[in-house]
Structure formats: C-alpha cells, structure tokens
mmCIF file of C-alpha atoms and ligand atoms in Angstrom:
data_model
loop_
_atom_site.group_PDB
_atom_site.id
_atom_site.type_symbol
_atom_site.label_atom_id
_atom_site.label_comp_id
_atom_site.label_asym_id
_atom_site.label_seq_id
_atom_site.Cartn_x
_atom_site.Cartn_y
_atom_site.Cartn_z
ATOM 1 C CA UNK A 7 5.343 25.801 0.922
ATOM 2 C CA UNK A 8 2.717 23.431 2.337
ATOM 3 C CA UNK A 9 1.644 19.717 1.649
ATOM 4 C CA UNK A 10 -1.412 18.115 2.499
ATOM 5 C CA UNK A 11 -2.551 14.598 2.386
ATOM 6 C CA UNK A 12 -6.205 13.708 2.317
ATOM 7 C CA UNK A 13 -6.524 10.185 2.980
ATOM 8 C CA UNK A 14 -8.591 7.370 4.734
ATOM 9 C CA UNK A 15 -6.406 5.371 8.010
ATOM 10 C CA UNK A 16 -7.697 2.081 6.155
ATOM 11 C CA UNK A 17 -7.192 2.504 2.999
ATOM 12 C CA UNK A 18 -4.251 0.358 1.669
ATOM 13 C CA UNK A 19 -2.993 3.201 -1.055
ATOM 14 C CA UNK A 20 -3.506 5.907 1.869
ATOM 15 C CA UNK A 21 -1.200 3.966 3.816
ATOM 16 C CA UNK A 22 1.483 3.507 1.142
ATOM 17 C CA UNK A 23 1.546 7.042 0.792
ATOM 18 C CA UNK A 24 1.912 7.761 4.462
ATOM 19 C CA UNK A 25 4.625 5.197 5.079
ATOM 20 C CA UNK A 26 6.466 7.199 2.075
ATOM 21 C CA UNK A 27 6.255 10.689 3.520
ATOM 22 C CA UNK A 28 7.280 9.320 6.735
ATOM 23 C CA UNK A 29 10.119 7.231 5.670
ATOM 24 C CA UNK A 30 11.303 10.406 3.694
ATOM 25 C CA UNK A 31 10.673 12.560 7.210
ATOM 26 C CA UNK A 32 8.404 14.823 5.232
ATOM 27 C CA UNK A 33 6.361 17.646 7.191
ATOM 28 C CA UNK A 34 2.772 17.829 6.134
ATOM 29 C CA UNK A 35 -1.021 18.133 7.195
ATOM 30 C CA UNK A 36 -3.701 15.909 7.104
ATOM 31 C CA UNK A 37 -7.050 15.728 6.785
ATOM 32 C CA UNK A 38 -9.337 12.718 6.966
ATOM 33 C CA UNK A 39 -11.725 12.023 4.138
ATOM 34 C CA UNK A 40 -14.598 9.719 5.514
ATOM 35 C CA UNK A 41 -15.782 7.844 2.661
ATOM 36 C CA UNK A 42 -18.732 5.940 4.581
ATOM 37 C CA UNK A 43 -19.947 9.504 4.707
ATOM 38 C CA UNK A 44 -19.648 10.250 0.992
ATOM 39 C CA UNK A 45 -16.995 13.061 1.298
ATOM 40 C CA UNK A 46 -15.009 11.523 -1.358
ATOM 41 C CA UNK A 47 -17.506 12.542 -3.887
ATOM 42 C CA UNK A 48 -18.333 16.290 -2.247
ATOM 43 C CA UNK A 49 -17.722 19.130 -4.756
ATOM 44 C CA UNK A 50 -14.817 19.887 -2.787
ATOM 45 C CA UNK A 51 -13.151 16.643 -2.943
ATOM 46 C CA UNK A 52 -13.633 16.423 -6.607
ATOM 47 C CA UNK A 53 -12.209 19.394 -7.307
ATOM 48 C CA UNK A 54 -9.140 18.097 -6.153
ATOM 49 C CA UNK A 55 -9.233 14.584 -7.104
ATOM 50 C CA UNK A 56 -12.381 13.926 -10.090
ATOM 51 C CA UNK A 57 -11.875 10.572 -9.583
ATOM 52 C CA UNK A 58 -13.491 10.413 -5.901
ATOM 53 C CA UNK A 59 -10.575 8.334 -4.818
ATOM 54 C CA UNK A 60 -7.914 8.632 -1.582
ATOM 55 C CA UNK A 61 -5.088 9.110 -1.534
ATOM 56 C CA UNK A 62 -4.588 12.624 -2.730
ATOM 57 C CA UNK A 63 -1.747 14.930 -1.900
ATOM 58 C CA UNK A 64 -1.529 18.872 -2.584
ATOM 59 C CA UNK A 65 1.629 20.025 -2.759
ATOM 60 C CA UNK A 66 1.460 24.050 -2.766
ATOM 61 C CA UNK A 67 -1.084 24.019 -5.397
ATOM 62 C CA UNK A 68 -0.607 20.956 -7.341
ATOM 63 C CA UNK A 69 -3.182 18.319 -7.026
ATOM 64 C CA UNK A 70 -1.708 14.605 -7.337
ATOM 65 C CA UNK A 71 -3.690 10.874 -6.847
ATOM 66 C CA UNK A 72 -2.901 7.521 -7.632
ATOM 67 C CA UNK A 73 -0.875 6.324 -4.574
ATOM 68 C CA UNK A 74 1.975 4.910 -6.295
ATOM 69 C CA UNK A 75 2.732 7.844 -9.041
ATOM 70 C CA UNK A 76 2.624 9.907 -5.708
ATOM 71 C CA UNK A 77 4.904 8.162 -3.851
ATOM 72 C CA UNK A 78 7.264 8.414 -6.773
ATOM 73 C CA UNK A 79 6.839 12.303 -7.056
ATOM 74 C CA UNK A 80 7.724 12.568 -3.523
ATOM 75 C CA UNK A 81 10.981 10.994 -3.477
ATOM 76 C CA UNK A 82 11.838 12.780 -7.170
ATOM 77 C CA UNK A 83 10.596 16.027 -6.111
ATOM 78 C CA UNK A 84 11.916 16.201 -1.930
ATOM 79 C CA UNK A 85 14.541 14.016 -2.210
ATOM 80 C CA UNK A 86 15.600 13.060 -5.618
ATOM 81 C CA UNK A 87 19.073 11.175 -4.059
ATOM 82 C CA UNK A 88 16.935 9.190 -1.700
ATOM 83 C CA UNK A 89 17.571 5.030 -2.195
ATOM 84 C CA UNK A 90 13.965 4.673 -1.849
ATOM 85 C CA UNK A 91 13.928 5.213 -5.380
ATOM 86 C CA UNK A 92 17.424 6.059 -6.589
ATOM 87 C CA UNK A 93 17.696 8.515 -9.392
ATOM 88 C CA UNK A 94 21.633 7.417 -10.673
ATOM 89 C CA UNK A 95 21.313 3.420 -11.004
ATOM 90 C CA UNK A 96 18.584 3.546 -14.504
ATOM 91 C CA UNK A 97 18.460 -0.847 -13.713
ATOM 92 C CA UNK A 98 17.685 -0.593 -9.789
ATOM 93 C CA UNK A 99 15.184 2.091 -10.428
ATOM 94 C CA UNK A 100 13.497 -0.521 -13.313
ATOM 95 C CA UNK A 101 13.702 -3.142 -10.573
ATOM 96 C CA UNK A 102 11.599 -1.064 -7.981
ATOM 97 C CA UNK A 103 9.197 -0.016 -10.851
ATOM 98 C CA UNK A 104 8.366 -3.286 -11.822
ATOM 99 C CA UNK A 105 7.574 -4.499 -8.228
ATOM 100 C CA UNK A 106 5.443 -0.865 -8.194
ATOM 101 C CA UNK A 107 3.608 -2.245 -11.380
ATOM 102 C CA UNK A 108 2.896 -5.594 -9.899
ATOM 103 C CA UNK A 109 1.999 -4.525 -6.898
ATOM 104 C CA UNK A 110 -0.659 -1.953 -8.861
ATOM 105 C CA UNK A 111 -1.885 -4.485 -11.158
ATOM 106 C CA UNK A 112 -1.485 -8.310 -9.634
ATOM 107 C CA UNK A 113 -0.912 -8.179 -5.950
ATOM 108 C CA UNK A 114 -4.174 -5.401 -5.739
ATOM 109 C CA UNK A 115 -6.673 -7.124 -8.467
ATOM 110 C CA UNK A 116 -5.953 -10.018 -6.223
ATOM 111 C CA UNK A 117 -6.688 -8.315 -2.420
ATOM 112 C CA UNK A 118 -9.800 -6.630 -4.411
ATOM 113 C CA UNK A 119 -11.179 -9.474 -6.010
ATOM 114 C CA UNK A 120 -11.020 -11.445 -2.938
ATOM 115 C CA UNK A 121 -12.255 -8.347 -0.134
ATOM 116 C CA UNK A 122 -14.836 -6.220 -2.158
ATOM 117 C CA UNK A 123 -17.317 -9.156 -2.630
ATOM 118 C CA UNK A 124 -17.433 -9.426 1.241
ATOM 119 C CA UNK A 125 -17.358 -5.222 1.618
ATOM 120 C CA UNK A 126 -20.394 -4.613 -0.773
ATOM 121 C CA UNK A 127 -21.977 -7.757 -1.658
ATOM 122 C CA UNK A 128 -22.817 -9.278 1.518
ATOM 123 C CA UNK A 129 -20.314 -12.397 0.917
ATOM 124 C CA UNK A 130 -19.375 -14.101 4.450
ATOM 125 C CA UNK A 131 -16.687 -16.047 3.103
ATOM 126 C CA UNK A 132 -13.614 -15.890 0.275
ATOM 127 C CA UNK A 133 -13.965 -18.189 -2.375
ATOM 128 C CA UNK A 134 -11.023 -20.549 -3.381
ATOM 129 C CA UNK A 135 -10.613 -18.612 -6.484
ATOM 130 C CA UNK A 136 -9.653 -15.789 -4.904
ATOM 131 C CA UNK A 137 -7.402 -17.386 -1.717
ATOM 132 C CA UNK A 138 -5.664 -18.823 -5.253
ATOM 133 C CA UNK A 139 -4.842 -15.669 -6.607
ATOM 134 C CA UNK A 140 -3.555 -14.234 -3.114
ATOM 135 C CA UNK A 141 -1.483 -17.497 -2.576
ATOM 136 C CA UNK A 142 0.138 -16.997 -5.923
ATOM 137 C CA UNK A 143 0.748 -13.189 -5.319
ATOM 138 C CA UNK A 144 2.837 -14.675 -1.653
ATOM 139 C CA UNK A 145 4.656 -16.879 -3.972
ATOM 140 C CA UNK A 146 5.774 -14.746 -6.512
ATOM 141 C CA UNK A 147 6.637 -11.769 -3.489
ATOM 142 C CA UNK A 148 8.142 -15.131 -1.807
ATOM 143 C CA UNK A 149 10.688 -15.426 -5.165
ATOM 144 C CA UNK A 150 11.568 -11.574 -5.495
ATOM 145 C CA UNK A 151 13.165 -11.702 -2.073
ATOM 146 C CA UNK A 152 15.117 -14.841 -2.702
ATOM 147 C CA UNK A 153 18.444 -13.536 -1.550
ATOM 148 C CA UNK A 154 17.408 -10.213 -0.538
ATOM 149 C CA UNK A 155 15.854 -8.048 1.919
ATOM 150 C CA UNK A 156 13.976 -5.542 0.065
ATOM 151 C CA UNK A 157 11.959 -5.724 -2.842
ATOM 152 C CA UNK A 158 14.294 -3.463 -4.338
ATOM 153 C CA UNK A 159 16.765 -6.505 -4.791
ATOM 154 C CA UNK A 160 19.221 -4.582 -2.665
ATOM 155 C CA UNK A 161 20.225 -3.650 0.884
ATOM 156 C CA UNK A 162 17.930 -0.716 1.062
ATOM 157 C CA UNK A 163 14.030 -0.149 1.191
ATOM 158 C CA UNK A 164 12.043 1.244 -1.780
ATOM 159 C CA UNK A 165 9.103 2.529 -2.168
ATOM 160 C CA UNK A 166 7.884 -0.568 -3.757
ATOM 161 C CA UNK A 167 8.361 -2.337 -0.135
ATOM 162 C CA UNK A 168 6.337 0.512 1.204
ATOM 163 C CA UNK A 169 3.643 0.049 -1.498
ATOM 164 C CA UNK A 170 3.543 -3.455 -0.719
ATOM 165 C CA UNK A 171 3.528 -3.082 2.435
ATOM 166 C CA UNK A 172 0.441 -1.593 2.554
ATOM 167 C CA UNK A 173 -1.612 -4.313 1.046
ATOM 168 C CA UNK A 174 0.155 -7.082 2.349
ATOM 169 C CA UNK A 175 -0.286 -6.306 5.464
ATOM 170 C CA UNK A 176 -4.183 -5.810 5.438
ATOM 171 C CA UNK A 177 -4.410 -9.100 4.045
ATOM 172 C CA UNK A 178 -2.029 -10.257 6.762
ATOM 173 C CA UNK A 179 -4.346 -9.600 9.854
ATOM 174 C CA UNK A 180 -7.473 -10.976 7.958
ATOM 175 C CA UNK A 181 -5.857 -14.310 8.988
ATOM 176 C CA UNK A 182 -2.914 -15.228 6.494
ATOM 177 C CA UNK A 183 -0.722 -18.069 7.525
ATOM 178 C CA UNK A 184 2.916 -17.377 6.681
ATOM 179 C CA UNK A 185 4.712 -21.054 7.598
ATOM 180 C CA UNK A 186 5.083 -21.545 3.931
ATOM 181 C CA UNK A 187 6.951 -18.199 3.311
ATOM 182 C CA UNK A 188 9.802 -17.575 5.267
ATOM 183 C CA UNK A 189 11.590 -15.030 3.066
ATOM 184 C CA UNK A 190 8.069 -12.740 3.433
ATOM 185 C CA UNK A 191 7.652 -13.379 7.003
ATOM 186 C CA UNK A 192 11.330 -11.558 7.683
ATOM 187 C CA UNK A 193 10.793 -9.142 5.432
ATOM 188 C CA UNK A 194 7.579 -8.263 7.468
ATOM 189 C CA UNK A 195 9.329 -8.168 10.425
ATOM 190 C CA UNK A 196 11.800 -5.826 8.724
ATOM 191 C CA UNK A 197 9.084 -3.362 7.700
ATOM 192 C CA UNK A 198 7.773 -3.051 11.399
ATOM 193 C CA UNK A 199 11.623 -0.963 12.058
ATOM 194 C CA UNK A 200 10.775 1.525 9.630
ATOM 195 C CA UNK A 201 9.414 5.023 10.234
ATOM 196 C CA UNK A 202 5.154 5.123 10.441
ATOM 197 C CA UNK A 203 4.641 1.440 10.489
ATOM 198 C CA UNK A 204 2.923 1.587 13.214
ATOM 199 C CA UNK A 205 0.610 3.463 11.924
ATOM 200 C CA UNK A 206 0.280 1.329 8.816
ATOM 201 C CA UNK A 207 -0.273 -1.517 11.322
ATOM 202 C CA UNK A 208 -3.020 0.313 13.167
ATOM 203 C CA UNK A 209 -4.732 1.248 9.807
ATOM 204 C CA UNK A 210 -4.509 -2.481 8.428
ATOM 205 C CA UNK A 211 -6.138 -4.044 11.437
ATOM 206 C CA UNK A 212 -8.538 -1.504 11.604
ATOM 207 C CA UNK A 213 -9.890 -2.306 7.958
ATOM 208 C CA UNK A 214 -9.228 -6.442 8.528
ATOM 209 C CA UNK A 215 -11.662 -6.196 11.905
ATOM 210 C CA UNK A 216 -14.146 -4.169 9.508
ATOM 211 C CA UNK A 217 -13.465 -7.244 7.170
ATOM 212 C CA UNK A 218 -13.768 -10.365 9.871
ATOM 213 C CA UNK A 219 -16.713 -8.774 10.721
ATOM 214 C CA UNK A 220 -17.969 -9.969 8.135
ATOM 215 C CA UNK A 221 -16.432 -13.385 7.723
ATOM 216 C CA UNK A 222 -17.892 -16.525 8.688
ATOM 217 C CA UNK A 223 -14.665 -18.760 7.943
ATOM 218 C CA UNK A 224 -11.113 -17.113 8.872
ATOM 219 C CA UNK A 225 -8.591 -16.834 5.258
HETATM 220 N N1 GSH B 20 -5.183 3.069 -7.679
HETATM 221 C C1 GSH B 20 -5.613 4.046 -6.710
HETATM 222 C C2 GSH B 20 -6.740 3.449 -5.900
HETATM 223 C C3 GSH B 20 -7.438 4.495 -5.043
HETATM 224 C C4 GSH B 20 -8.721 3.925 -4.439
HETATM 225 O O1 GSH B 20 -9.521 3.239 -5.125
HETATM 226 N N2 GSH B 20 -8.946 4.218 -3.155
HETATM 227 C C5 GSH B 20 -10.142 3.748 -2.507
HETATM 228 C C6 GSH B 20 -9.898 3.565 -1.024
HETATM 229 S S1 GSH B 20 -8.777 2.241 -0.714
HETATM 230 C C7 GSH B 20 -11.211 4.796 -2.685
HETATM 231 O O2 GSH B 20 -10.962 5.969 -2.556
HETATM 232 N N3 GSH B 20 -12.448 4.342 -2.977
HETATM 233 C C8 GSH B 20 -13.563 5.210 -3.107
HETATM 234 C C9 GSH B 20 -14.297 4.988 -4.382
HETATM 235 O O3 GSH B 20 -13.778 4.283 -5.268
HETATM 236 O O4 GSH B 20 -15.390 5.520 -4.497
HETATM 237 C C10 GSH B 20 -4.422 4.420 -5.821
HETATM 238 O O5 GSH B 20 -3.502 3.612 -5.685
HETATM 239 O O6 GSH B 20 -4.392 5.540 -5.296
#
C-alpha cells in the first residue's frame, strides 16, 4: 500500500490537499512537479493526470485529480468516521459540500480572475472589478461563520476549512486587510493550530512574493 502526491508548494489546490492528508495523519510520498519547467505536461505526468494539472494523488494504482474530489476520497476511503467530513449526519455533510462547491466555483473564479492577469499577462495592478469580487467572496465567508468556528457550521474542522484555507490564505499575504472581518480573521488564526499549516503558510507566501513581484499597487 503506497500513496503519492505530486504537487506544486504554491499551488492553492496542492495545498488543500496537503493540509487534508496531514490533518488526517496520512503517510505518503511526494514528489514535486515544477510547472515553470513544463513537467506538468511530460508524457509521464499525463499519463497520470491528462489534464496537466496538480494536485494529483496515486493511491496504490489509482490515479485521482481535482483537489477537492480528492480530499473527499481521502477522508471516505482512510477514515470514513473522520468529522472532517462525517459520513452519519447526511445535513452536516451537505453543509461542508456546499462550502466545497463555493469555494470551487466563487471563492476560486474570484482569486483567478483577479491573479492570472498579473501571472501571464503582464498586469502590475488588480483592477476594481476583481478586488469586488474578492471583497464579496470575504463577505459571504464573513456570514457562514456567523456563530461558528468552522465552515462546517459546527465545532469541528472540515475539509471545506482546509480547502478554503488554501486560497484564502494566498490572497491573504498579497496584502488583504481584515479590520472589516472579524469572524474570518479568528477563524484564520484557528487554522494556524492545525496539523501542516505551516506549510500551507510557507507555500502561500511563497506564491504572493511571486505575485507582489509583480504588483505596482499593494491589494
Ligand atoms: N480545479 C483543479 C485546479 C488544478 C489546477 O489548475 N492547478 C494548477 C496549479 S494551481 C495547474 O496545475 N496549472 C497548470 C496548467 O493549468 O497548465 C483542482 O482543484 O485540483
């Protein structure tokens, strides 16, 4: 039995995964995929992944990507009673799910249509537009925590907090103010207790410093 994660230290979905096989004490290898050198799209990567994309985790012999459907496969498959995504409670499991879609579909469109102008099209600043869109992503993560401490709307982390985590906080050390959201600052300071956020933290400046780089204004 072996498990190996090819992934990319910056990458947001990388880091989701890695926060999730941490926080579920997994055992696994690693293996770096550098992407500014193309190995993403070698013969050998696409044979595991077609898509050209990191994360990907083998497990034995099956080939999974798509950070968040892996997350959930970990949990289901190594530790199906884990509250990170509880198997018994159908409505708490629909709660973490939907913050999992959001964060896939909202909260990312959002961190990509504000960074990849500045990572491939020579952009030096974000546009309104897009500060807009990450601003209204903070206040709708601002509302899900009303009266919790996990975005699981419960006393214990999910993998949607771990997904989340790992785009909020590469936006975060681009330059994010948090004054007007108390509820996501505490959660944030939650999230820096739990098992390989560290790491996450070390990945997420690594790719904002790549990103201020290239920033004449701060966010
Ligand atoms: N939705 C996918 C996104 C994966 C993705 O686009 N990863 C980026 C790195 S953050 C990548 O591999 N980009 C290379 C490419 O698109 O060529 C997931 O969550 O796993």
């Amino acid at each position: 039995m072996s498990m190996t994660l090819y992934y990319s230290p910056a990458s947001p979905p990388s880091r989701a995964v890695l926060l999730t096989l941490r926080n579920l004490g997994l055992e696994f290898e690693r293996k770096v995929i550098n992407m500014m050198a193309g190995e993403n799209k070698s013969d050998e990567f696409l044979k595991i992944n077609p898509q050209g994309t990191v994360p990907v985790v083998v497990d034995d012999d099956f080939a999974m990507n798509e950070s968040r459907a892996i997350c959930c496969y970990l949990v289901n498959a190594k530790s199906p009673d884990n509250s990170l995504y509880p198997t018994d409670d159908i409505k708490a499991r629909y709660i973490i799910d939907q913050r999992l879609f959001y964060d896939a579909s909202t909260f990312t469109s959002a961190l990509t249509g504000a960074l990849v102008p500045i990572m491939r099209k020579g952009e030096t600043v974000i546009q309104q537009e897009h500060k807009d869109k990450i601003l209204s992503v903070l206040n709708t993560l601002e509302s899900f925590l009303d009266g919790y401490e996990w975005f699981s709307a419960s006393d214990n982390v999910s993998i949607a907090d771990l997904s989340i985590l790992a785009n909020f906080s590469t936006i975060y050390h681009i330059g994010l103010d948090l004054a007007d959201y108390p509820n996501v600052s505490a959660w944030y300071e939650r999230c820096k207790e739990l098992p390989g956020a560290d790491e996450n933290e070390k990945g997420a400046k690594m790719f904002a410093m790549f990103l201020k780089s290239k920033l004449t204004e701060p966010f």
